[in-house]
Short mmCIF file of C-alpha atoms in Angstrom, two decimals:
data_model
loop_
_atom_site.label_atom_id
_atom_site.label_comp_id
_atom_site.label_asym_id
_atom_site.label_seq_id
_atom_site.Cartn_x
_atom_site.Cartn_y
_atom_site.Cartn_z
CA UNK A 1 258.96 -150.23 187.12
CA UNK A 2 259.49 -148.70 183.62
CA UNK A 3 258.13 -145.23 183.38
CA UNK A 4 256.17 -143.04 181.38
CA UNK A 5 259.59 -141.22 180.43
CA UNK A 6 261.55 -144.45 179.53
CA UNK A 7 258.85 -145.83 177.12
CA UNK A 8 258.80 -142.73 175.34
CA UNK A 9 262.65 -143.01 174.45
CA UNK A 10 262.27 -147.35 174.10
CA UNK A 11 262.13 -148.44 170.49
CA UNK A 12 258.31 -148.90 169.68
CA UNK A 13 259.58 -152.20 167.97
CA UNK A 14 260.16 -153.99 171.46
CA UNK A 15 256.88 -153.57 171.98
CA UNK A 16 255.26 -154.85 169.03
CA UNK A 17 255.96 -158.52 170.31
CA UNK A 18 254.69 -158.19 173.47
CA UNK A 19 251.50 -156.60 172.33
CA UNK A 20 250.74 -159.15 169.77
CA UNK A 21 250.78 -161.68 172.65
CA UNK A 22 247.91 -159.36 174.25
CA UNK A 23 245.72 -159.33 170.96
CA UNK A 24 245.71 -162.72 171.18
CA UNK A 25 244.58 -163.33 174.34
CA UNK A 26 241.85 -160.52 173.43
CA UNK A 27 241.23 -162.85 170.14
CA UNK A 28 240.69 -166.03 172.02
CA UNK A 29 238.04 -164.56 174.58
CA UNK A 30 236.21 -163.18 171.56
CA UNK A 31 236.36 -166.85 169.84
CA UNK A 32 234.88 -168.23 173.58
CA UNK A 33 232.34 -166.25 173.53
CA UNK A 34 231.64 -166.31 169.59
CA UNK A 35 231.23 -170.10 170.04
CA UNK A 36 229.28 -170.27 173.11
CA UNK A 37 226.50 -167.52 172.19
CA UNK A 38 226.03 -163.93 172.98
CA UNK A 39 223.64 -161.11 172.89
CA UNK A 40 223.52 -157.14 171.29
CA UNK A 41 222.90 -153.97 173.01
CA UNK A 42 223.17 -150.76 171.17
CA UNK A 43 225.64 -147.85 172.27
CA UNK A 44 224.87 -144.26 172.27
CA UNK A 45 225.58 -144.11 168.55
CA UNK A 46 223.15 -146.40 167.74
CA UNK A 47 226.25 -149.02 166.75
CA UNK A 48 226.00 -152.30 168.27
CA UNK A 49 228.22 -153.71 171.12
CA UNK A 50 228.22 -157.20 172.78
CA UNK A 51 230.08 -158.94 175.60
CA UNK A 52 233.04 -159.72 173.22
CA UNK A 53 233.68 -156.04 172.31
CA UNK A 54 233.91 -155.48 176.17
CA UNK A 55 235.61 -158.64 177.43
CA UNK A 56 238.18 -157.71 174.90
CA UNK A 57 238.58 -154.04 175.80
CA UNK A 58 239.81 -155.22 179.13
CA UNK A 59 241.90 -157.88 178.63
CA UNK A 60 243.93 -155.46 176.25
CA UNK A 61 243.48 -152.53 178.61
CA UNK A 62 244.88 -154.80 181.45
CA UNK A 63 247.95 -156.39 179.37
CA UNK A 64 248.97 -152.74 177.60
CA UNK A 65 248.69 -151.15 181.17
CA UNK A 66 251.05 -153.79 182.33
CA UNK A 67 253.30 -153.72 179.30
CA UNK A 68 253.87 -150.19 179.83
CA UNK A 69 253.00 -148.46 182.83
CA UNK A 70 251.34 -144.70 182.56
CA UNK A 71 251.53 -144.70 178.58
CA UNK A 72 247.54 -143.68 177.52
CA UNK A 73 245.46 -146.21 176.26
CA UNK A 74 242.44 -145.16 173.88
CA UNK A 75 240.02 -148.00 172.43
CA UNK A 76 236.60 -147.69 170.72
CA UNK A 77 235.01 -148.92 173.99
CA UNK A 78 237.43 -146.85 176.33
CA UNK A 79 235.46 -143.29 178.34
CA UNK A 80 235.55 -140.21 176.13
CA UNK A 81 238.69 -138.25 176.86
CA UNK A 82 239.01 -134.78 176.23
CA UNK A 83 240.82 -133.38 173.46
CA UNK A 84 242.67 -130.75 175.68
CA UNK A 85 244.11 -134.19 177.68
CA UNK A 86 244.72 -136.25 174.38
CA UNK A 87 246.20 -133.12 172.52
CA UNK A 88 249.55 -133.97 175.52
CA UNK A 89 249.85 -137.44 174.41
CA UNK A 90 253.16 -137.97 172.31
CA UNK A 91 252.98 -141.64 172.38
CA UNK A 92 249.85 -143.52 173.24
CA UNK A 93 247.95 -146.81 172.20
CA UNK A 94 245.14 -146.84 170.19
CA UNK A 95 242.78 -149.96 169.80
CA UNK A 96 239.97 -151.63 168.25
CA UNK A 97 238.92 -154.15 170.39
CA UNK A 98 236.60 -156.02 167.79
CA UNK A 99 236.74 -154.51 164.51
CA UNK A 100 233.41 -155.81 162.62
CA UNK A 101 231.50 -156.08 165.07
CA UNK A 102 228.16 -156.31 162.64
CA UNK A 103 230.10 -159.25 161.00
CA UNK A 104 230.68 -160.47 164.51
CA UNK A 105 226.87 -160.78 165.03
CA UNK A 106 226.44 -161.70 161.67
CA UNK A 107 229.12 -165.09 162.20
CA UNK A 108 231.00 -164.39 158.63
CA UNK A 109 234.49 -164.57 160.65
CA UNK A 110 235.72 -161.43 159.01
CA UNK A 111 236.14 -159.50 162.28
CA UNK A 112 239.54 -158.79 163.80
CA UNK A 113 241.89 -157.07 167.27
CA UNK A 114 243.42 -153.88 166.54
CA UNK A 115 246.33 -152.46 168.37
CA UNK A 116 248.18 -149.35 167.00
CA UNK A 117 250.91 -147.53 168.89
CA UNK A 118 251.02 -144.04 167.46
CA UNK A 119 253.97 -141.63 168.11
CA UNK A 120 253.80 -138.29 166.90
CA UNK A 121 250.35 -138.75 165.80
CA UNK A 122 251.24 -141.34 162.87
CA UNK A 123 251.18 -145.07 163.81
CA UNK A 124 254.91 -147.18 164.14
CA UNK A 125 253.13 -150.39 165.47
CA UNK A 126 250.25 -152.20 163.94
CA UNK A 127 248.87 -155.61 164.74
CA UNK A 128 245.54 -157.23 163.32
CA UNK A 129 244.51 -160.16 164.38
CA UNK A 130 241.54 -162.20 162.95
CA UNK A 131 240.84 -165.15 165.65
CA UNK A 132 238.30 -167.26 163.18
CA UNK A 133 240.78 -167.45 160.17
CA UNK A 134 243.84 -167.86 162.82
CA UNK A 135 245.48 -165.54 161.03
CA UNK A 136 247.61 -161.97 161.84
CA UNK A 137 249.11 -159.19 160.05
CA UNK A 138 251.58 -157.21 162.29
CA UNK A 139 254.53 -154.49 161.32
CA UNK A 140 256.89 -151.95 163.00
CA UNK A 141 258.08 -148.92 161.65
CA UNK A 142 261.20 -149.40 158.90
CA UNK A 143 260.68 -153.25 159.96
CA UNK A 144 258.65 -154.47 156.81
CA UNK A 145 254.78 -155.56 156.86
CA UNK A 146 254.45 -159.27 157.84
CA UNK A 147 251.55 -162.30 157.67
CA UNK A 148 251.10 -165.16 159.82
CA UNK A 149 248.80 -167.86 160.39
CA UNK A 150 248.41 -170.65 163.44
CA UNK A 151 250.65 -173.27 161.32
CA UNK A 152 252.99 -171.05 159.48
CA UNK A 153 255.72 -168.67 159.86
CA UNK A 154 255.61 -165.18 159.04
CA UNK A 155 256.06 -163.99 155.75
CA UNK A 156 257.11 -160.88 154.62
CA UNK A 157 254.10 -159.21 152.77
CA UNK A 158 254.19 -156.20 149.91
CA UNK A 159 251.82 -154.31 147.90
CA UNK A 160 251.74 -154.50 144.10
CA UNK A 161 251.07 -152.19 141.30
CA UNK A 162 248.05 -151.20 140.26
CA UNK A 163 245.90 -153.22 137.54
CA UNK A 164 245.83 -151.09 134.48
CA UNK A 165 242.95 -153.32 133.17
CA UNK A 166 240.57 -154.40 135.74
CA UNK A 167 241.56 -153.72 139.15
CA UNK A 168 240.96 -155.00 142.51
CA UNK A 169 238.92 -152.93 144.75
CA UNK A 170 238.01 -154.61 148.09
CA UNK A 171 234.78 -153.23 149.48
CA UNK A 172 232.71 -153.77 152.93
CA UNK A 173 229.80 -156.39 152.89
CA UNK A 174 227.26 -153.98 154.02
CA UNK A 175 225.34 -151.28 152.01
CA UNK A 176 227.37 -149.10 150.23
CA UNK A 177 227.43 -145.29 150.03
CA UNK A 178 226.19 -142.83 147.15
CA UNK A 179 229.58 -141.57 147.15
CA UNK A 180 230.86 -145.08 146.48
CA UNK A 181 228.65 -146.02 143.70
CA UNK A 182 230.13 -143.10 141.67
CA UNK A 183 233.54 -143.95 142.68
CA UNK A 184 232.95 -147.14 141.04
CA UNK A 185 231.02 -145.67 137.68
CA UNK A 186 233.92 -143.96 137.09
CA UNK A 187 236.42 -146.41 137.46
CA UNK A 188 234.58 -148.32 134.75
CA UNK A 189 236.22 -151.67 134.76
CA UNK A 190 236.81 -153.14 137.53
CA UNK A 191 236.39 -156.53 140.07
CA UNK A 192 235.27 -156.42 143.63
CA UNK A 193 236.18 -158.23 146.57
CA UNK A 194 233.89 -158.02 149.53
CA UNK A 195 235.23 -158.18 153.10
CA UNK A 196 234.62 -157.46 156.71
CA UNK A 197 236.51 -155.32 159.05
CA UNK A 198 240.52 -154.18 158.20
CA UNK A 199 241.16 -157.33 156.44
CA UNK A 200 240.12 -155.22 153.63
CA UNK A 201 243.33 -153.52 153.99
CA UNK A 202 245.21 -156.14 154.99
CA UNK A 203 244.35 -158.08 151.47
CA UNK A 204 245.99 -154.62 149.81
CA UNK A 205 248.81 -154.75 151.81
CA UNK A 206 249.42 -158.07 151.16
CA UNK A 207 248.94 -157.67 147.41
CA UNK A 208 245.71 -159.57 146.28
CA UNK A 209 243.81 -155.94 146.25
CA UNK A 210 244.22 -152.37 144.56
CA UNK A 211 242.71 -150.08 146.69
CA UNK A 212 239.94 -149.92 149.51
CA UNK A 213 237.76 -146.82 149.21
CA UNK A 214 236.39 -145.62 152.16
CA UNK A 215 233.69 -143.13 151.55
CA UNK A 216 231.84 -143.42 154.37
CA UNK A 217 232.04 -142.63 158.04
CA UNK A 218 234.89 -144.54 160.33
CA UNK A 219 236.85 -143.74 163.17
CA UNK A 220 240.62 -143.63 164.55
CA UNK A 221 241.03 -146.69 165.83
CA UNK A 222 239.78 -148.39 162.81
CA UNK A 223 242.59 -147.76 160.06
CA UNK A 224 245.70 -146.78 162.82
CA UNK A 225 246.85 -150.33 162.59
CA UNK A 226 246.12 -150.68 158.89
CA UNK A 227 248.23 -147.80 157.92
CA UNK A 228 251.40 -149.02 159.69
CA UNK A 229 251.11 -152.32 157.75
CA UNK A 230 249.74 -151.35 154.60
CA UNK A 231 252.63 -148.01 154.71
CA UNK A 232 255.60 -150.99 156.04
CA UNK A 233 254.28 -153.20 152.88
CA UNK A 234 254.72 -150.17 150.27
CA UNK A 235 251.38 -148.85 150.28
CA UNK A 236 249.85 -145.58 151.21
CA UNK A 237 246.33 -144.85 153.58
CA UNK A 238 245.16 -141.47 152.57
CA UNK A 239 242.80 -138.89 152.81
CA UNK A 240 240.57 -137.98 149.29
CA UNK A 241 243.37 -135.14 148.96
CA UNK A 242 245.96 -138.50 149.16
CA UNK A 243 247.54 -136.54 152.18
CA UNK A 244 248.46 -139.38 154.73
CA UNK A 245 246.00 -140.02 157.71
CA UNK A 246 247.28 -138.14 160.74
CA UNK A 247 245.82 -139.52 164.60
CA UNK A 248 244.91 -136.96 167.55
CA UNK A 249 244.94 -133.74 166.15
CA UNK A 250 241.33 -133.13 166.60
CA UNK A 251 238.42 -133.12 169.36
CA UNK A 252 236.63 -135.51 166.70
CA UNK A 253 237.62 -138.87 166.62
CA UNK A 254 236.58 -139.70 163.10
CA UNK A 255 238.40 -140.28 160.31
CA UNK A 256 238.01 -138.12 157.01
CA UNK A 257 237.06 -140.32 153.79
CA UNK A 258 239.76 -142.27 152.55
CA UNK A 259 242.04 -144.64 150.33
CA UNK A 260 244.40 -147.46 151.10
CA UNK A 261 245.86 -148.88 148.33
CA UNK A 262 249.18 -150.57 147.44
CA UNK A 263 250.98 -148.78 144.27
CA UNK A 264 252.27 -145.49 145.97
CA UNK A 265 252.19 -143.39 142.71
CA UNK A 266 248.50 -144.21 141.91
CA UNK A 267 245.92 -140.89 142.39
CA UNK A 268 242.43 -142.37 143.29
CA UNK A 269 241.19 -139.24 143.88
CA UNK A 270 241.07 -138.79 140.20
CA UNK A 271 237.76 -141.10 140.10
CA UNK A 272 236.03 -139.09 142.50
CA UNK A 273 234.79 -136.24 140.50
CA UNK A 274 235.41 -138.16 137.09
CA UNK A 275 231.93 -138.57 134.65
CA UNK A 276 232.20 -142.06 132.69
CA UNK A 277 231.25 -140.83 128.69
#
């Protein structure tokens, strides 16, 4: 048996194979039960939950446990783990079993499995799969940000620069924030995409998007995945300060507000505070 020790020292990027395998599995269950009907309860946080979110929590936890033996495994539906037994972690997993679940519920088909491996509190393995469209986004630290869908092989996937004239800005599908609204006045010109879940960054990284602004409340597991492919395909996922998003260095599991967008020397924090004339 491979320990604790030996994963530590393995190159993350022999795992990133393996673990897409997993997500998958996680993805079909979701599309089984998607199909066949399911009901809603609400969590503690008043956020809504249903048998997929939990079926696929477990067939993740099962196939990372077995992947690598002893290496900590956090997920949106795992038990709440102290900060004083996270704060040890050096190299850990951290998953989404159902990002979207509201557009789950909702049957738009923008929901997706996220699976991050973070080392040294920054992620070096991200995988996002979206079972309805059949398609995933995966990348490995220093490996390059790739696409692929049921029929296809993977392509490599970059960012692009920014649209001087009317750019891109992919937003969620729900009700947007006060903050957000005056993000957008002072942009001025600009086109929006709507979309569910961290396809939102996956359409930056993969260059048909500027910049996702996040000015709203999210959590780890959410963007750990995004930021290793959106980082391997040239892009940045930063706080409003446009520091880079760090994992596990808080009791607080939530993310600050933030931006992921594809040209690197772009500063959307400048439309924050901005007045239009």
């Amino acid at each position: 048996m491979i320990s604790c020790r030996d994963h530590l020292q393995m190159d993350p990027c022999e795992l990133l194979t393996p673990a897409l395998e997993i997500a998958i599995d996680a993805g079909r269950c979701i599309l089984e039960i998607y199909e066949d009907g399911f009901s809603v309860e609400q969590k503690e946080d008043q956020t809504p939950v249903t048998e997929a979110d939990m079926a696929a929590h477990r067939i993740i936890e099962r196939g990372l446990s077995e992947l690598t033996p002893g290496l900590p495994i956090l997920t949106e539906e795992s038990n709440k783990v102290p900060f004083q037994v996270r704060s040890l972690w050096q190299r850990y997993w951290l998953v989404d079993p159902l990002d979207g679940t509201r557009e789950f519920i909702h049957r738009s088909g923008e929901f997706t499995v996220n699976v991050a491996l973070i080392d040294g509190n920054e992620p070096v393995v991200g995988i996002i799969y979206a079972p309805v469209l059949g398609v995933y986004y995966y990348a490995c630290r220093g490996q390059g940000a790739y696409k692929r869908s049921a029929c296809n092989n993977p392509v490599p996937i970059h960012t692009r620069p920014r649209d001087a004239n009317e750019p891109v800005i992919v937003a969620g599908t729900r009700r947007r924030s006060a903050a957000m609204d005056r993000f957008l006045e002072n942009l001025e010109n600009y086109a929006i995409t709507p979309l569910g879940s961290a396809l939102k960054s996956c359409l930056v990284a993969e260059g048909k998007a500027d910049v996702y602004a996040r000015l709203g409340p999210t959590s780890e597991w959410d963007t750990a995945a995004a930021q290793c492919i959106l980082e391997e395909a040239g892009g940045r996922l930063t706080d409003t300060k446009m520091r880079p998003l760090r994992y596990n260095t808080k009791e607080s599991l939530l993310n600050p507000h933030f931006f992921a967008y594809g040209d690197p020397n772009e500063d959307w924090s400048r439309y924050l505070t901005r007045h239009s004339a």
